[in-house]
Amino acid sequence: NAGVMQNPRHLVRRRGQEARLRCSPMKGHSHVYWYRQLPEEGLKFMVYLQKENIIDESGMPKERFSAEFPKEGPSILRIQQVVRGDSAAYFCASSPTRQYNEQFFGPGTRLTVL
Amino acid sequence: SQQGEEDPQALSIQEGENATMNCSYKTSINNLQWYRQNSGRGLVHLILIRSNEREKHSGRLRVTLDTSKKSSSLLITASRAADTASYFCATDAGSGGSNYKLTFGKGTLLTVNP
């Protein structure tokens, strides 16, 4: 059973460009979570999605950031008009159920904004 | 206030010694989880302890939870060089309903010297 897959693993963007990060949850998992980790920091919750629904996006900046989890295909975290402060590691996690969560994390996408 | 603060921030020991890391939190929880992160990699789930449990073992890992003190400890016995990593505790939001939202501390960087 493959784990959570994220791609790309490393992404370099210039200021003002768009970044698209992809996450494929573990097989059988329908709940996806995105977290951001700044250097020397712990992970910070961004958004929680189920198939075709955003459940909680309270940790996501209101502007430039969006997330989706379509019926088919991976979950996408999209950052428009990136700025240097967006440079971070973005982790996706998945779980089969909300209760007594054991969230399984992907390897992360390291975004560098030049 | 920050949930899930680990202590110490860094710990250096010799191979074969035991390593103890502590985590404190501020609000009520359903579960507390410990994760390991090797440098530049994703998070690996180590162990979950529920709020009604006091101690849990998994291989060389022993986790305790004291809900009255809002603290947890992770003990790694007979450490190995391969245990070198950052260790994070993560708590959920307890009775507030959003128990999918994990809050991480900044982690303890463990270095095991051969």
PDB file of C-alpha atoms in Angstrom, chain B residues 14-93:
ATOM      1  CA  GLN B  14      25.894   8.669  22.909  1.00  0.00           C
ATOM      2  CA  GLU B  15      24.711   5.538  21.179  1.00  0.00           C
ATOM      3  CA  GLY B  16      23.201   3.107  23.663  1.00  0.00           C
ATOM      4  CA  GLU B  17      21.966   5.796  26.034  1.00  0.00           C
ATOM      5  CA  ASN B  18      18.320   6.608  26.592  1.00  0.00           C
ATOM      6  CA  ALA B  19      16.772   9.810  25.282  1.00  0.00           C
ATOM      7  CA  THR B  20      13.841  11.544  26.938  1.00  0.00           C
ATOM      8  CA  MET B  21      11.888  14.344  25.322  1.00  0.00           C
ATOM      9  CA  ASN B  22       9.005  16.217  26.856  1.00  0.00           C
ATOM     10  CA  CYS B  23       5.975  17.946  25.450  1.00  0.00           C
ATOM     11  CA  SER B  24       3.641  20.379  27.172  1.00  0.00           C
ATOM     12  CA  TYR B  25       0.321  21.637  25.925  1.00  0.00           C
ATOM     13  CA  LYS B  26      -2.259  24.106  27.086  1.00  0.00           C
ATOM     14  CA  THR B  27      -5.768  22.983  26.184  1.00  0.00           C
ATOM     15  CA  SER B  28      -7.670  19.724  26.524  1.00  0.00           C
ATOM     16  CA  ILE B  29      -6.953  17.049  23.956  1.00  0.00           C
ATOM     17  CA  ASN B  30      -8.355  13.810  22.598  1.00  0.00           C
ATOM     18  CA  ASN B  31      -5.035  12.395  21.497  1.00  0.00           C
ATOM     19  CA  LEU B  32      -1.381  13.213  21.502  1.00  0.00           C
ATOM     20  CA  GLN B  33       0.906  11.905  18.812  1.00  0.00           C
ATOM     21  CA  TRP B  34       4.658  11.784  18.354  1.00  0.00           C
ATOM     22  CA  TYR B  35       6.318  12.080  14.960  1.00  0.00           C
ATOM     23  CA  ARG B  36       9.898  11.837  13.757  1.00  0.00           C
ATOM     24  CA  GLN B  37      11.344  13.912  10.949  1.00  0.00           C
ATOM     25  CA  ASN B  38      14.716  13.187   9.463  1.00  0.00           C
ATOM     26  CA  SER B  39      16.501  16.205   8.057  1.00  0.00           C
ATOM     27  CA  GLY B  40      14.778  17.445   4.931  1.00  0.00           C
ATOM     28  CA  ARG B  41      12.283  14.595   4.916  1.00  0.00           C
ATOM     29  CA  GLY B  42       8.635  14.007   5.738  1.00  0.00           C
ATOM     30  CA  LEU B  43       7.135  13.046   9.057  1.00  0.00           C
ATOM     31  CA  VAL B  44       6.966   9.492  10.257  1.00  0.00           C
ATOM     32  CA  HIS B  45       4.197   8.636  12.697  1.00  0.00           C
ATOM     33  CA  LEU B  46       5.625   6.987  15.806  1.00  0.00           C
ATOM     34  CA  ILE B  47       2.862   6.554  18.320  1.00  0.00           C
ATOM     35  CA  LEU B  48      -0.558   7.873  19.339  1.00  0.00           C
ATOM     36  CA  ILE B  49      -1.719   7.995  22.933  1.00  0.00           C
ATOM     37  CA  ARG B  50      -5.334   8.736  23.814  1.00  0.00           C
ATOM     38  CA  SER B  51      -6.345  11.070  26.604  1.00  0.00           C
ATOM     39  CA  ASN B  52      -7.607   8.160  28.712  1.00  0.00           C
ATOM     40  CA  GLU B  53      -4.291   6.324  28.458  1.00  0.00           C
ATOM     41  CA  ARG B  54      -1.313   6.952  30.708  1.00  0.00           C
ATOM     42  CA  GLU B  55       1.431   4.959  29.061  1.00  0.00           C
ATOM     43  CA  LYS B  56       2.059   3.241  25.785  1.00  0.00           C
ATOM     44  CA  HIS B  57       4.936   1.193  24.386  1.00  0.00           C
ATOM     45  CA  SER B  58       6.092   0.473  20.876  1.00  0.00           C
ATOM     46  CA  GLY B  59       9.404  -1.300  20.464  1.00  0.00           C
ATOM     47  CA  ARG B  60      12.081   0.934  21.983  1.00  0.00           C
ATOM     48  CA  LEU B  61       9.608   3.779  22.445  1.00  0.00           C
ATOM     49  CA  ARG B  62       7.722   4.552  25.612  1.00  0.00           C
ATOM     50  CA  VAL B  63       5.242   7.403  25.785  1.00  0.00           C
ATOM     51  CA  THR B  64       3.576   8.704  28.899  1.00  0.00           C
ATOM     52  CA  LEU B  65       0.724  11.160  29.197  1.00  0.00           C
ATOM     53  CA  ASP B  66      -0.243  13.173  32.252  1.00  0.00           C
ATOM     54  CA  THR B  67      -3.431  15.064  31.460  1.00  0.00           C
ATOM     55  CA  SER B  68      -3.460  16.753  34.869  1.00  0.00           C
ATOM     56  CA  LYS B  69      -0.115  18.368  34.066  1.00  0.00           C
ATOM     57  CA  LYS B  70      -0.875  18.627  30.347  1.00  0.00           C
ATOM     58  CA  SER B  71       2.401  16.964  29.490  1.00  0.00           C
ATOM     59  CA  SER B  72       3.787  13.951  27.698  1.00  0.00           C
ATOM     60  CA  SER B  73       7.177  12.361  27.445  1.00  0.00           C
ATOM     61  CA  LEU B  74       8.804  10.218  24.787  1.00  0.00           C
ATOM     62  CA  LEU B  75      11.531   7.855  25.884  1.00  0.00           C
ATOM     63  CA  ILE B  76      13.766   6.143  23.350  1.00  0.00           C
ATOM     64  CA  THR B  77      15.763   3.355  24.939  1.00  0.00           C
ATOM     65  CA  ALA B  78      19.116   2.029  23.733  1.00  0.00           C
ATOM     66  CA  SER B  79      19.427   4.785  21.162  1.00  0.00           C
ATOM     67  CA  ARG B  80      21.087   4.268  17.800  1.00  0.00           C
ATOM     68  CA  ALA B  81      22.737   6.681  15.390  1.00  0.00           C
ATOM     69  CA  ALA B  82      19.753   6.129  13.082  1.00  0.00           C
ATOM     70  CA  ASP B  83      17.504   7.700  15.723  1.00  0.00           C
ATOM     71  CA  THR B  84      19.087  11.064  14.937  1.00  0.00           C
ATOM     72  CA  ALA B  85      16.158  13.239  13.852  1.00  0.00           C
ATOM     73  CA  SER B  86      13.751  15.906  15.027  1.00  0.00           C
ATOM     74  CA  TYR B  87      10.887  14.706  17.168  1.00  0.00           C
ATOM     75  CA  PHE B  88       7.566  16.500  17.307  1.00  0.00           C
ATOM     76  CA  CYS B  89       4.537  16.081  19.460  1.00  0.00           C
ATOM     77  CA  ALA B  90       1.186  16.931  17.945  1.00  0.00           C
ATOM     78  CA  THR B  91      -2.071  17.528  19.751  1.00  0.00           C
ATOM     79  CA  ASP B  92      -5.597  17.800  18.497  1.00  0.00           C
ATOM     80  CA  ALA B  93      -8.221  20.266  19.572  1.00  0.00           C
TER      81      ALA B  93
END
